[in-house]
Coordinates of C-alpha atoms and ligand atoms in Angstrom, one line a residue:
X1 CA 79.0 127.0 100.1
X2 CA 79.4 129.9 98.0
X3 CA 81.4 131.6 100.7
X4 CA 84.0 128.6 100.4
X5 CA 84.0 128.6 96.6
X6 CA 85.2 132.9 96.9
X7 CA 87.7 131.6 99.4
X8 CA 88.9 128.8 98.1
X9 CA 89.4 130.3 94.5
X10 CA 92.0 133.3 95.3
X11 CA 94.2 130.7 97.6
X12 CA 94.7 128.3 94.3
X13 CA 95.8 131.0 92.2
X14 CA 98.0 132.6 95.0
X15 CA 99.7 129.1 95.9
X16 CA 100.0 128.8 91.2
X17 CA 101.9 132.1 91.4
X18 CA 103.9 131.5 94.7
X19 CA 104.8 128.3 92.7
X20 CA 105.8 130.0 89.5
X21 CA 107.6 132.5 90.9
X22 CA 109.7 129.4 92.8
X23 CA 109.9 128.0 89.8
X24 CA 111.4 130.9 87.4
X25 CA 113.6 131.8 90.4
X26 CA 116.2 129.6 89.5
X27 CA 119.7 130.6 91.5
X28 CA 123.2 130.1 89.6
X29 CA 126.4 129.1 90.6
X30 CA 129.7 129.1 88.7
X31 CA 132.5 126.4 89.3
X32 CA 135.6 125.7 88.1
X33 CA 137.7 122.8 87.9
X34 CA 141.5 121.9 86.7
X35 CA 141.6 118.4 85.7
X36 CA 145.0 118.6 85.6
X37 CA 145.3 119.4 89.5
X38 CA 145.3 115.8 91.8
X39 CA 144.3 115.5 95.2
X40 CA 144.9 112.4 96.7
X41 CA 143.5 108.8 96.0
X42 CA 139.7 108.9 97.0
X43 CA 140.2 105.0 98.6
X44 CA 137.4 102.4 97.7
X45 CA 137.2 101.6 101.2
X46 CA 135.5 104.6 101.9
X47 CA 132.3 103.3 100.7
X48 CA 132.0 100.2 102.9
X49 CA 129.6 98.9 104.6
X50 CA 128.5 97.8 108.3
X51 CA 126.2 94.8 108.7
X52 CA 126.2 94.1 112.6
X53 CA 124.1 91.4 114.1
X54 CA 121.3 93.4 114.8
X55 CA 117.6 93.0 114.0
X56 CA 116.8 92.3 111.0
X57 CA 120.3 93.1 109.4
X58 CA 121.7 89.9 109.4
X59 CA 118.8 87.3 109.9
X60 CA 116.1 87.5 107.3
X61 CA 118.2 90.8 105.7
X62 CA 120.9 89.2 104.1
X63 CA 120.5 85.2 105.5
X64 CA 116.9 83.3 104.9
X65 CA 118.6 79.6 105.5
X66 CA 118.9 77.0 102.6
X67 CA 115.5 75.8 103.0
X68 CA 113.7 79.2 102.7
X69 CA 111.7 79.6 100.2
X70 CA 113.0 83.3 99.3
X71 CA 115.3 82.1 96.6
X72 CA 118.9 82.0 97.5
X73 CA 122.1 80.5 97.5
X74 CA 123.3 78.5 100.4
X75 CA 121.2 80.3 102.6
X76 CA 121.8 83.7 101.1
X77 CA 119.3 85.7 99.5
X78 CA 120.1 86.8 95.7
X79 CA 117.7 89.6 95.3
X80 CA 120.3 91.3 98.2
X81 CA 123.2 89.9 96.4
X82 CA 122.5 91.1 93.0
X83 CA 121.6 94.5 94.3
X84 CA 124.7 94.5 96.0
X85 CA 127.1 93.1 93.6
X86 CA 125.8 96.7 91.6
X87 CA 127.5 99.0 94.4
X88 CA 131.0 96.7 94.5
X89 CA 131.1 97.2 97.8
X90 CA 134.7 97.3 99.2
X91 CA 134.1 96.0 102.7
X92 CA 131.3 94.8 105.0
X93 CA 132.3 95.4 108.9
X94 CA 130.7 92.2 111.0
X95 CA 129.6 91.0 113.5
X96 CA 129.8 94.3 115.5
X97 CA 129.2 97.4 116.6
X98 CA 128.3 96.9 120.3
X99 CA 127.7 92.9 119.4
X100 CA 130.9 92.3 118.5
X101 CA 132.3 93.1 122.2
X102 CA 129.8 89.7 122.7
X103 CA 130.0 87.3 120.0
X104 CA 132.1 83.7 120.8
X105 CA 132.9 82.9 117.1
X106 CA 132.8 78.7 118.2
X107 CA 129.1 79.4 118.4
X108 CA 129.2 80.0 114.7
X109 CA 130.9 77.2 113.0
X110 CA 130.1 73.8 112.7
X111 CA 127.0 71.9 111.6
X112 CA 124.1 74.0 111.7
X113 CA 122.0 72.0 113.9
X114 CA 124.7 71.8 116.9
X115 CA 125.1 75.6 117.1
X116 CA 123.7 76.8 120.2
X117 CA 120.9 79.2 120.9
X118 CA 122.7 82.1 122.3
X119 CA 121.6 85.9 123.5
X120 CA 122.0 88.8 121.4
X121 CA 122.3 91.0 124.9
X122 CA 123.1 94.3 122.6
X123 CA 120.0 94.3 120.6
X124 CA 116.2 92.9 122.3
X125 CA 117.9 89.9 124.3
X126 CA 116.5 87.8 120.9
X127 CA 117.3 84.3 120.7
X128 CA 120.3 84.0 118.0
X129 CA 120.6 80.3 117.0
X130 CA 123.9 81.7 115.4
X131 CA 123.1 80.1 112.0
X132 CA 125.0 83.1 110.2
X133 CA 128.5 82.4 111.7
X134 CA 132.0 83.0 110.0
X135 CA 131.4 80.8 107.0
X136 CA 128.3 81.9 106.2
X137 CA 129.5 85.9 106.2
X138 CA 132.7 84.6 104.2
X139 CA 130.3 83.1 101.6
X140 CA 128.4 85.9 101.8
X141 CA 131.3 88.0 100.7
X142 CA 132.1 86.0 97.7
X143 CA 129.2 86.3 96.6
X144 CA 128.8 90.1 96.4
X145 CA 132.9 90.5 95.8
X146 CA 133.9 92.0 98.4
X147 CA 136.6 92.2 101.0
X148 CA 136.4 90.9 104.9
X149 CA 136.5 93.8 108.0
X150 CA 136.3 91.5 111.7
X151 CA 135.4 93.4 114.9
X152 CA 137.0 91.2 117.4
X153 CA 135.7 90.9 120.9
X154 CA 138.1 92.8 123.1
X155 CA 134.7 93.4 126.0
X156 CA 134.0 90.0 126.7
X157 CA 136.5 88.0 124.7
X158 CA 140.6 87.2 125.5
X159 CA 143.6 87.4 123.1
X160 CA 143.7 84.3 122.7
X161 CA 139.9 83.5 121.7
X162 CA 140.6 86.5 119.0
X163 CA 144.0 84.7 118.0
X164 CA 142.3 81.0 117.7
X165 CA 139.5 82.9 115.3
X166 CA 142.3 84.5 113.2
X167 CA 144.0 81.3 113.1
X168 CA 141.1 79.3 112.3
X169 CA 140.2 81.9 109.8
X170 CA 143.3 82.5 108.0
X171 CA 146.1 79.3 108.6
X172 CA 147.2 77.8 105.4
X173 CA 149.6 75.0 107.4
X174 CA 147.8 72.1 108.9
X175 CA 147.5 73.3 112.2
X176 CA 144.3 71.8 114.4
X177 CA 142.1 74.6 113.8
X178 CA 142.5 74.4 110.0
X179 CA 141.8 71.2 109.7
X180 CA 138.5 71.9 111.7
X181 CA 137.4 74.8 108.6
X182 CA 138.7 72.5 106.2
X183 CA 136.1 69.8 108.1
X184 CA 133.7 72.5 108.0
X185 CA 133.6 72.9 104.5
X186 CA 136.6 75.5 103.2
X187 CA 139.8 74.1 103.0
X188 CA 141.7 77.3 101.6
X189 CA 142.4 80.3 103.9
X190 CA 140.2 82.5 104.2
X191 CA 141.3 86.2 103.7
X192 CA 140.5 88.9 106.5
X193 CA 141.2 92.5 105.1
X194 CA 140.7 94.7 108.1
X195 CA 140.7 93.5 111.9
X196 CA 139.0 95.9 114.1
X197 CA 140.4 95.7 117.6
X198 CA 137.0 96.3 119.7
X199 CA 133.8 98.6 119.3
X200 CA 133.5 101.3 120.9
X201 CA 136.1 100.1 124.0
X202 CA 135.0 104.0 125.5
X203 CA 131.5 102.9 125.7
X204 CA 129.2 99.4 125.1
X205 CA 133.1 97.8 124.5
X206 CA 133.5 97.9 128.3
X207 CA 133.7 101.5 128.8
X208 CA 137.6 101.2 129.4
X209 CA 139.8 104.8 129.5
X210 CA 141.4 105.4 126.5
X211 CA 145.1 104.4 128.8
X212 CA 143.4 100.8 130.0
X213 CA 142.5 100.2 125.9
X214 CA 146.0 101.0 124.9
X215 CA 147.1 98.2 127.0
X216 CA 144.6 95.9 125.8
X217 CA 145.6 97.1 121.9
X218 CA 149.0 96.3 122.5
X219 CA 148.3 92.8 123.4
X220 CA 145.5 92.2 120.5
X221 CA 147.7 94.4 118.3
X222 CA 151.1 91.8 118.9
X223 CA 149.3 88.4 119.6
X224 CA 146.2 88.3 116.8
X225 CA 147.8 86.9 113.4
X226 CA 147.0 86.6 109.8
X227 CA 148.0 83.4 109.1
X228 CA 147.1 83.5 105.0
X229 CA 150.3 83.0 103.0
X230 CA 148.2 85.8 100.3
X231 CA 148.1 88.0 102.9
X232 CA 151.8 89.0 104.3
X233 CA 153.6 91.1 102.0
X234 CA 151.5 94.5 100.6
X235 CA 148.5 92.7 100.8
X236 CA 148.5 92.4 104.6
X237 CA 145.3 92.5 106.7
X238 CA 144.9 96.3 108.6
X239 CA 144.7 96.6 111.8
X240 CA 142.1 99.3 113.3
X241 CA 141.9 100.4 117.1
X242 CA 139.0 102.1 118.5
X243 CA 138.5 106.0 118.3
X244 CA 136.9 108.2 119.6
X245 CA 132.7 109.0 119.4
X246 CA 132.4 112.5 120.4
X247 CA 135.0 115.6 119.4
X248 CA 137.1 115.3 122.3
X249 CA 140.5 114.2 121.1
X250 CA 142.1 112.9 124.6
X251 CA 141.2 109.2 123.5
X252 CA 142.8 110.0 120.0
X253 CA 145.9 111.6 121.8
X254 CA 146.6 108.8 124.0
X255 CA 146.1 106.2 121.0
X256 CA 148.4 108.7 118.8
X257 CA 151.1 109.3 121.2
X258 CA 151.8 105.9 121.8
X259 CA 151.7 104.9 118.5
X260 CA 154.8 107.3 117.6
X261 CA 157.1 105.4 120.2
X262 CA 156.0 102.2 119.4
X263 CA 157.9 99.2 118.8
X264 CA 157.9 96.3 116.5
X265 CA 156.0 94.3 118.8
X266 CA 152.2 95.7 118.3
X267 CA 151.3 98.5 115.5
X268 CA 147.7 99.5 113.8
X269 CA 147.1 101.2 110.5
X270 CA 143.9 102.9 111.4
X271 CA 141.9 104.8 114.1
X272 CA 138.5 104.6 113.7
X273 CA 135.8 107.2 114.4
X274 CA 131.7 107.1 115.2
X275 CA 130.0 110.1 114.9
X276 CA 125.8 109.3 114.0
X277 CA 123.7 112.4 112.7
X278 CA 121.6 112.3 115.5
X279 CA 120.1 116.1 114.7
X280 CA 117.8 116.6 118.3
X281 CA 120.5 114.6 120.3
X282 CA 120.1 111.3 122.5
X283 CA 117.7 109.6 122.0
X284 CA 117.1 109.7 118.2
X285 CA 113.7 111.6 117.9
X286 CA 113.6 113.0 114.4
X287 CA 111.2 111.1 112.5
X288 CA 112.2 109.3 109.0
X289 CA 109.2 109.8 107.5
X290 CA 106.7 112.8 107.2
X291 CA 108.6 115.8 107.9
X292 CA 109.6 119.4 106.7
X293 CA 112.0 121.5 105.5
X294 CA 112.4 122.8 109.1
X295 CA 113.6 119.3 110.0
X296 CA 115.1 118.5 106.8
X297 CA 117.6 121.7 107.2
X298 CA 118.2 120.9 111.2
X299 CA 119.1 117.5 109.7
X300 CA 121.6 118.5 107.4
X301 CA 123.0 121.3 109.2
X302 CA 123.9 118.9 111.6
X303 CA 125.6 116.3 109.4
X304 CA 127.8 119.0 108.2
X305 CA 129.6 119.2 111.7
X306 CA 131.4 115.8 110.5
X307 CA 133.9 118.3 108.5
X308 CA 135.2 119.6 112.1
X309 CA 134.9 116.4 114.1
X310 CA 137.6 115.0 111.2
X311 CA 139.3 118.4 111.5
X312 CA 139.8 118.5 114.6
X313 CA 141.2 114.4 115.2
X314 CA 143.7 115.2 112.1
X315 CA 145.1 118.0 113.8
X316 CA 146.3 115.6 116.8
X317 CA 147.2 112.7 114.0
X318 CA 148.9 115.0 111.8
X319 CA 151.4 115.8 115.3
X320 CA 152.5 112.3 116.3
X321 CA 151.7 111.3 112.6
X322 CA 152.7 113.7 110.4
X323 CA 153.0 110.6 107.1
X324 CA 150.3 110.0 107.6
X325 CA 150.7 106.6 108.1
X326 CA 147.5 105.7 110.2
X327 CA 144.6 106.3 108.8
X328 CA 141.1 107.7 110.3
X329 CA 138.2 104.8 109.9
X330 CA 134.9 106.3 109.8
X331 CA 133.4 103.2 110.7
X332 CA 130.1 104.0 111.5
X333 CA 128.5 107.1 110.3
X334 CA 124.9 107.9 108.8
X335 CA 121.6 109.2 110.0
X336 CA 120.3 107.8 113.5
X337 CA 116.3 108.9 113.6
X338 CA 113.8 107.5 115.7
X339 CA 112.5 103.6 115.1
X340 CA 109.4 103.6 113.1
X341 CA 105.9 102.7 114.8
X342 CA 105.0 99.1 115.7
X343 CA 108.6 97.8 115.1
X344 CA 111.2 96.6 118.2
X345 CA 112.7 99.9 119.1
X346 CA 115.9 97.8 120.0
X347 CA 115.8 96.8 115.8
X348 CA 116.5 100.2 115.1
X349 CA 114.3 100.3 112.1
X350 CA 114.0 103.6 110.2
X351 CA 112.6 104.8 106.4
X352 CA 115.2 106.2 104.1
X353 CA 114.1 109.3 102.6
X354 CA 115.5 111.9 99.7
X355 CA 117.1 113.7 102.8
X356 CA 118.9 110.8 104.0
X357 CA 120.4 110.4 100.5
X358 CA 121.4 114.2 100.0
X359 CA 122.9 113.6 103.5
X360 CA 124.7 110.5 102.2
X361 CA 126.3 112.6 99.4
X362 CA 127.3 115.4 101.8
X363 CA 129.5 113.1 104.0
X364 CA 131.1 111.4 101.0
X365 CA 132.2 114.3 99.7
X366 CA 133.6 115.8 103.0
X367 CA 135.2 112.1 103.2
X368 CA 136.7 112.7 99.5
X369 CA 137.9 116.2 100.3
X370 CA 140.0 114.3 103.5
X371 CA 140.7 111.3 101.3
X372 CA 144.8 111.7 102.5
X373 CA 143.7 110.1 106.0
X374 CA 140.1 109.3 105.6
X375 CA 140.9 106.4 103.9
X376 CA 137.9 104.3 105.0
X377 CA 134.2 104.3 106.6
X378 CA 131.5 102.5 106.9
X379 CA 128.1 103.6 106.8
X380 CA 125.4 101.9 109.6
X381 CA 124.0 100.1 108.3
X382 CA 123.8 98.0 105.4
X383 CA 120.4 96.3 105.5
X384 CA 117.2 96.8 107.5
X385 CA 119.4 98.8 110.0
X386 CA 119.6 102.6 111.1
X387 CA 120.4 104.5 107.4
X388 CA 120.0 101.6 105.4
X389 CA 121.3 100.8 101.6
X390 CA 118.1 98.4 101.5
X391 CA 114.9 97.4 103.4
X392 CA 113.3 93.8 103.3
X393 CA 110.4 92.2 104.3
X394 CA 110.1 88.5 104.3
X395 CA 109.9 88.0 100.6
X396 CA 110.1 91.8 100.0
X397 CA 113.2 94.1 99.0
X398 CA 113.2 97.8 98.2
X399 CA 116.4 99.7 97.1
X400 CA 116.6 103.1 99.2
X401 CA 117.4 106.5 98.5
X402 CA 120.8 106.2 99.9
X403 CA 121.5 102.9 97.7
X404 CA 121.0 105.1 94.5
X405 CA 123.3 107.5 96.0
X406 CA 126.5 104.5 96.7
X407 CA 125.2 103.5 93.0
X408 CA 126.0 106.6 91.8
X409 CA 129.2 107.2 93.4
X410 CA 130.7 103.7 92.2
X411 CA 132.9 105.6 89.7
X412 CA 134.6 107.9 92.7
X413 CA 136.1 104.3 93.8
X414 CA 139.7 104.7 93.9
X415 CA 139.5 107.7 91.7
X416 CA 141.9 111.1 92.2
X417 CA 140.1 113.7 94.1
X418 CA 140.5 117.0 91.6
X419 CA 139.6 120.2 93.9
X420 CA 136.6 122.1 92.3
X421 CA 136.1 125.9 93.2
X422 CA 132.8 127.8 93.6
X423 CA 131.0 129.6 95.5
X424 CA 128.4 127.5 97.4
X425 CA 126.1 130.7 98.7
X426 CA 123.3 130.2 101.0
X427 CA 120.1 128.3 101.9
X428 CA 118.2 129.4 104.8
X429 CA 115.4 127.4 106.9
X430 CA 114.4 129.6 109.5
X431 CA 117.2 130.0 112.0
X432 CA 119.6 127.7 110.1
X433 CA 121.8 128.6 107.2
X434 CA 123.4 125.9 105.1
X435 CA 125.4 126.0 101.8
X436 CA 122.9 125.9 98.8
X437 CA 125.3 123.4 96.4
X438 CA 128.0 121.5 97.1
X439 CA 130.5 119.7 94.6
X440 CA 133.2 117.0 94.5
X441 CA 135.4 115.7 91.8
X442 CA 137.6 113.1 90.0
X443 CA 139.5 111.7 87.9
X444 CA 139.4 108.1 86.9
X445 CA 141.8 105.4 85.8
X446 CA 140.6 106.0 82.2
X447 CA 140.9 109.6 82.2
X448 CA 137.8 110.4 82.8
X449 CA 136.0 112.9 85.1
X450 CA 133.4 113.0 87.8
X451 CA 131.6 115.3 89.2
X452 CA 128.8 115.2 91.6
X453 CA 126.6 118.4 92.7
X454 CA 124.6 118.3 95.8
X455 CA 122.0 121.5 95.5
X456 CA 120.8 121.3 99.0
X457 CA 117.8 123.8 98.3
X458 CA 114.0 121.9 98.6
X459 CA 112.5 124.7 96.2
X460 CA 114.6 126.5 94.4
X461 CA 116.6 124.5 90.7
X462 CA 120.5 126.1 90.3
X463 CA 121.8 127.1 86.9
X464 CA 125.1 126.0 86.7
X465 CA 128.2 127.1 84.4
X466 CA 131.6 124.6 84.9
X467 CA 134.7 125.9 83.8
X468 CA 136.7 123.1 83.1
X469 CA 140.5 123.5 82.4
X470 CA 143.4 121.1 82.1
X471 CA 141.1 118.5 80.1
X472 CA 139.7 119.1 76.4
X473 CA 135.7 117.5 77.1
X474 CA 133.7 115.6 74.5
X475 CA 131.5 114.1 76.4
X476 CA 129.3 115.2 79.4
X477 CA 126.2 112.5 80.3
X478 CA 124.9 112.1 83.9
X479 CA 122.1 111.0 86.2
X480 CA 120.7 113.2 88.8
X481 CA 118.6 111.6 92.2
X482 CA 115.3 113.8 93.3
X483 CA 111.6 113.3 94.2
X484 CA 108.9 115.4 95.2
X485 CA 109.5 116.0 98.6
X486 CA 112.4 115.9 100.9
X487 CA 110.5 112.9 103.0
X488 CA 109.8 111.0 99.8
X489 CA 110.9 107.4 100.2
X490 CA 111.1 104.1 98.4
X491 CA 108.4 101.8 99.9
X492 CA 107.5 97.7 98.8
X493 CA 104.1 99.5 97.2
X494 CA 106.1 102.0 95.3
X495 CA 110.0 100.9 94.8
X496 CA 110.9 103.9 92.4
X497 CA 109.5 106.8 93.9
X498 CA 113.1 108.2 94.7
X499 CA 115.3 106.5 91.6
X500 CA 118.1 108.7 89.6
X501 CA 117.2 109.9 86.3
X502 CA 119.6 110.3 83.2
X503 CA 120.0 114.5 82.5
X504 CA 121.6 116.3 79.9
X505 CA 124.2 118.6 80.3
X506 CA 125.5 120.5 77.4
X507 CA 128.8 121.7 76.6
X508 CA 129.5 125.2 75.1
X509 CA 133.2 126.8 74.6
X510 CA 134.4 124.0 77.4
X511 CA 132.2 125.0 79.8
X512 CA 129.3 122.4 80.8
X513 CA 126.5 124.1 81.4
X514 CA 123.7 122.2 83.3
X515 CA 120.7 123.2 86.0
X516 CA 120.0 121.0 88.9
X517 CA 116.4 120.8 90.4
X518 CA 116.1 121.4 93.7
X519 CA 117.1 118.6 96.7
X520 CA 119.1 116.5 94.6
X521 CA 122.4 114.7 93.8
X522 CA 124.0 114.6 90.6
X523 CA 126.6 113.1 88.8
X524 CA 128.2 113.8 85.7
X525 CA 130.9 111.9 83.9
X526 CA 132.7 114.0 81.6
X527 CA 134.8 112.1 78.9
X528 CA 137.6 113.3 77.1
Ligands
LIG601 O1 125.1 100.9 114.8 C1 124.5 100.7 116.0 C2 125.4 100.8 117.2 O2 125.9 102.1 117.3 C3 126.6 100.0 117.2 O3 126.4 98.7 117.6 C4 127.5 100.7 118.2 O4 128.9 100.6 117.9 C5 127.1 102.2 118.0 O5 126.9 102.8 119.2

């Protein structure tokens, strides 16, 4: 015993000391921003969402059925609406991903009870008895506000099942198949924002060569209509083809090239783009829960590489597009980490942690500093799924680390991007080096200014000094997102382990002057 107590005494007071000295070594950074220099439009779309028929995303994530007792509306559950409703979402992509390249949309509508049981072959072979169908995901729009993106089936489907859909979808005029929606409940036209032309065509989308898509594009591209009369002048519904999921730009050439000569018979107005932060490679192995720093850094080291990927697919756009005219859809993005114990590893179930949500904030603000062709993405997934805004179950709902983050980047929405200059310096873990802050802002309608700081440091708090010129501030408030540990999640026991917290940030001469504790995300609204 005593031999333990001499031991045990000199470690505590070394580990106080280590601590302190962590502590009172804060780092500084200075940056400097001209609110009077604009970027380009940082596009709401940017911050949609992807809610694929998978697991529990759809069924019991978003739709419980009108007789559940989990309060909801029509069969959809108002704890996620409210919490959605809160982010203004922009877009929700449905009903695929991989899915889509199998879903018959006639097994979807109608009464209830005279759907059919169908596969869901993507995800477990699960029965789907295709309750959540195009009205139900329509309704489900309304009711958080926001705007329609449909992944026809190009894998499994014909041009003329995806036309009928559009057409039963969108017709105003009293064609056969919108008098069926109007018998199935919703006379008016439905409005369709975005149209993705296939999932993945290179892969689970019927692993076609990016020359045998392009055929099949054409024909989708010329045949599949919007038919609502709201929907043909500037308003008009976008039409995305399939990109390409690893760096290599042939498929994105081939698209491109095409594109330039082509005709008035087929067109798109984006190329989308999948790239998952999958840190160890195929398959997903890094664990969501209960890890380090050493994984932590991997993690976001790794995320970083987004910045080329874009790079690198502009460069080819910017050559047969040099307008800018077609923009790149980041349509599925976000942290892919192994499926948590005891769940169906086809469900892709994961935790969201602190460094999912300082992740989150690193690839919005590489997507805001390419906001002239990044002018949409979708993070996967919305609910229950992969890097999830929100996790249910049954009765339960629990808000995630990466849900305070979209929360706090609501005001970026359609705001001007403003360049900010500093010097980022370094963070090292082991053999890995990463920036140790990172910053994005702009400007809103009203005037005002954002700015978010990402200090990617687990120990160590930055001092910061913002020079801000080209804007005379009154006002500086903000809220800044942290926990203990870089694996600290949100669970149904503890909701608000990870929640923002308001901060102060003072202002002296026109310089904001503010320190931000380590591993977190901040944003600051600056008023004039
Ligand atoms: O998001 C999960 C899957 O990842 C999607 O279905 C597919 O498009 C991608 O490979």
């Amino acid at each position: 015993m005593e031999f333990r107590a001499v031991r045990f005494v000199p470690r505590i007071s070394l580990l106080l000391l280590v601590s302190i000295v962590a502590l009172a070594a804060a780092e500084t950074a200075h940056l400097s921003i001209d609110a009077s220099k604009a970027g380009a439009k940082i596009n709401r779309n940017v911050f949609g969402q992807f809610a694929e028929n998978l697991g529990h995303g759809l069924y019991e994530g978003i739709w419980v059925g009108p007789g559940s007792p989990i309060p909801n509306t029509r069969g959809i559950r108002n704890d996620i609406v409210a919490a959605l409703r809160a982010l203004q979402v922009p877009n929700v992509r449905w009903p695929g991903g991989c899915f889509g390249d199998e879903y018959h949309w006639r097994k979807g509508v109608g009464p209830a009870a005279q759907r059919p049981a169908t596969l869901n072959s993507s995800w477990g072979g699960v029965v789907d008895d295709n309750s959540f169908g195009t009205h139900e995901f329509m309704d489900f729009l309304q009711q958080i506000g926001s705007q329609a993106y449909v992944s026809i089936n190009v894998g499994s489907g014909s041009s003329q099942e995806a036309a009928e859909w559009l057409e039963y979808m969108t017709a105003a005029k009293p064609t056969a198949l919108a008098k069926e929606r109007a018998a199935n409940g919703h006379p008016e036209s439905y409005a369709v924002g975005f149209l993705g032309i296939g999932n993945e065509s290179w892969g689970c989308g019927g692993n076609m060569t990016a020359e045998y898509y392009l055929s099949q594009l054409k024909i989708y591209s010329h045949f599949v209509r919007n038919d609502n009369p709201s929907q043909q002048g500037p308003n008009q519904m976008l039409k995305i083809a399939v990109g390409p999921g690893t760096p290599d730009t042939e498929w994105t050439e081939t698209i491109m090239k095409a594109w330039q000569h082509h005709d008035w018979s087929w067109n798109i107005d984006g190329l989308s783009l999948h790239w998952y932060t999958v840190p160890n490679g195929w398959p997903p192995s890094t664990p969501s829960t209960g890890f380090g720093v050493a994984d932590y850094g991997k993690t976001l080291k790794s995320t970083l590489f987004m910045n080329d990927f874009l790079r690198k697919q502009e460069a080819v756009m910017d050559r047969y597009d040099p307008q800018k005219k077609v923009a790149l859809v980041v349509d599925e993005w976000g942290a892919w980490h192994a499926a948590l114990r005891d769940t169906n590893p086809a469900f892709l179930v994961q935790q969201n942690s602190l460094r999912d949500a300082i992740l989150a904030s690193l690839n919005l603000n590489i997507f805001a500093r390419h906001a002239d062709r990044v002018r949409m993405a979708n993070i996967a997934q919305m609910i229950n799924v992969l890097q999830a805004m929100i996790l249910t179950n049954q009765e339960k709902m629990v808000l995630t680390p990466t849900y305070y983050v979209y929360k706090m980047y609501v005001p970026f929405q359609d705001a001007t991007f403003v360049p900010v200059a500093f010097d980022a310096g370094t963070y090292t873990q082991g053999s890995i080096s990463l920036p140790r802050v990172d910053a994005m802002a702009a400007r809103d309608a009203s005037g005002k200014l954002w700015l978010e700081i990402t200090n990617l440091d687990p120990e160590k708090p930055v001092d910061l000094d913002v020079e801000i010129a080209g804007m005379m501030v009154k006002s500086a408030k903000g809220e800044m997102l942290t926990a203990p540990a870089v694996d600290s999640v949100n669970t149904f026991a503890a909701p608000s382990a990870v929640v923002p917290k308001p901060i102060t940030a003072n202002l002296k001469g026109g310089m904001l002057v503010l320190t931000v504790e380590p591993k977190s995300v901040t944003v600051i609204s600056l008023a004039p």
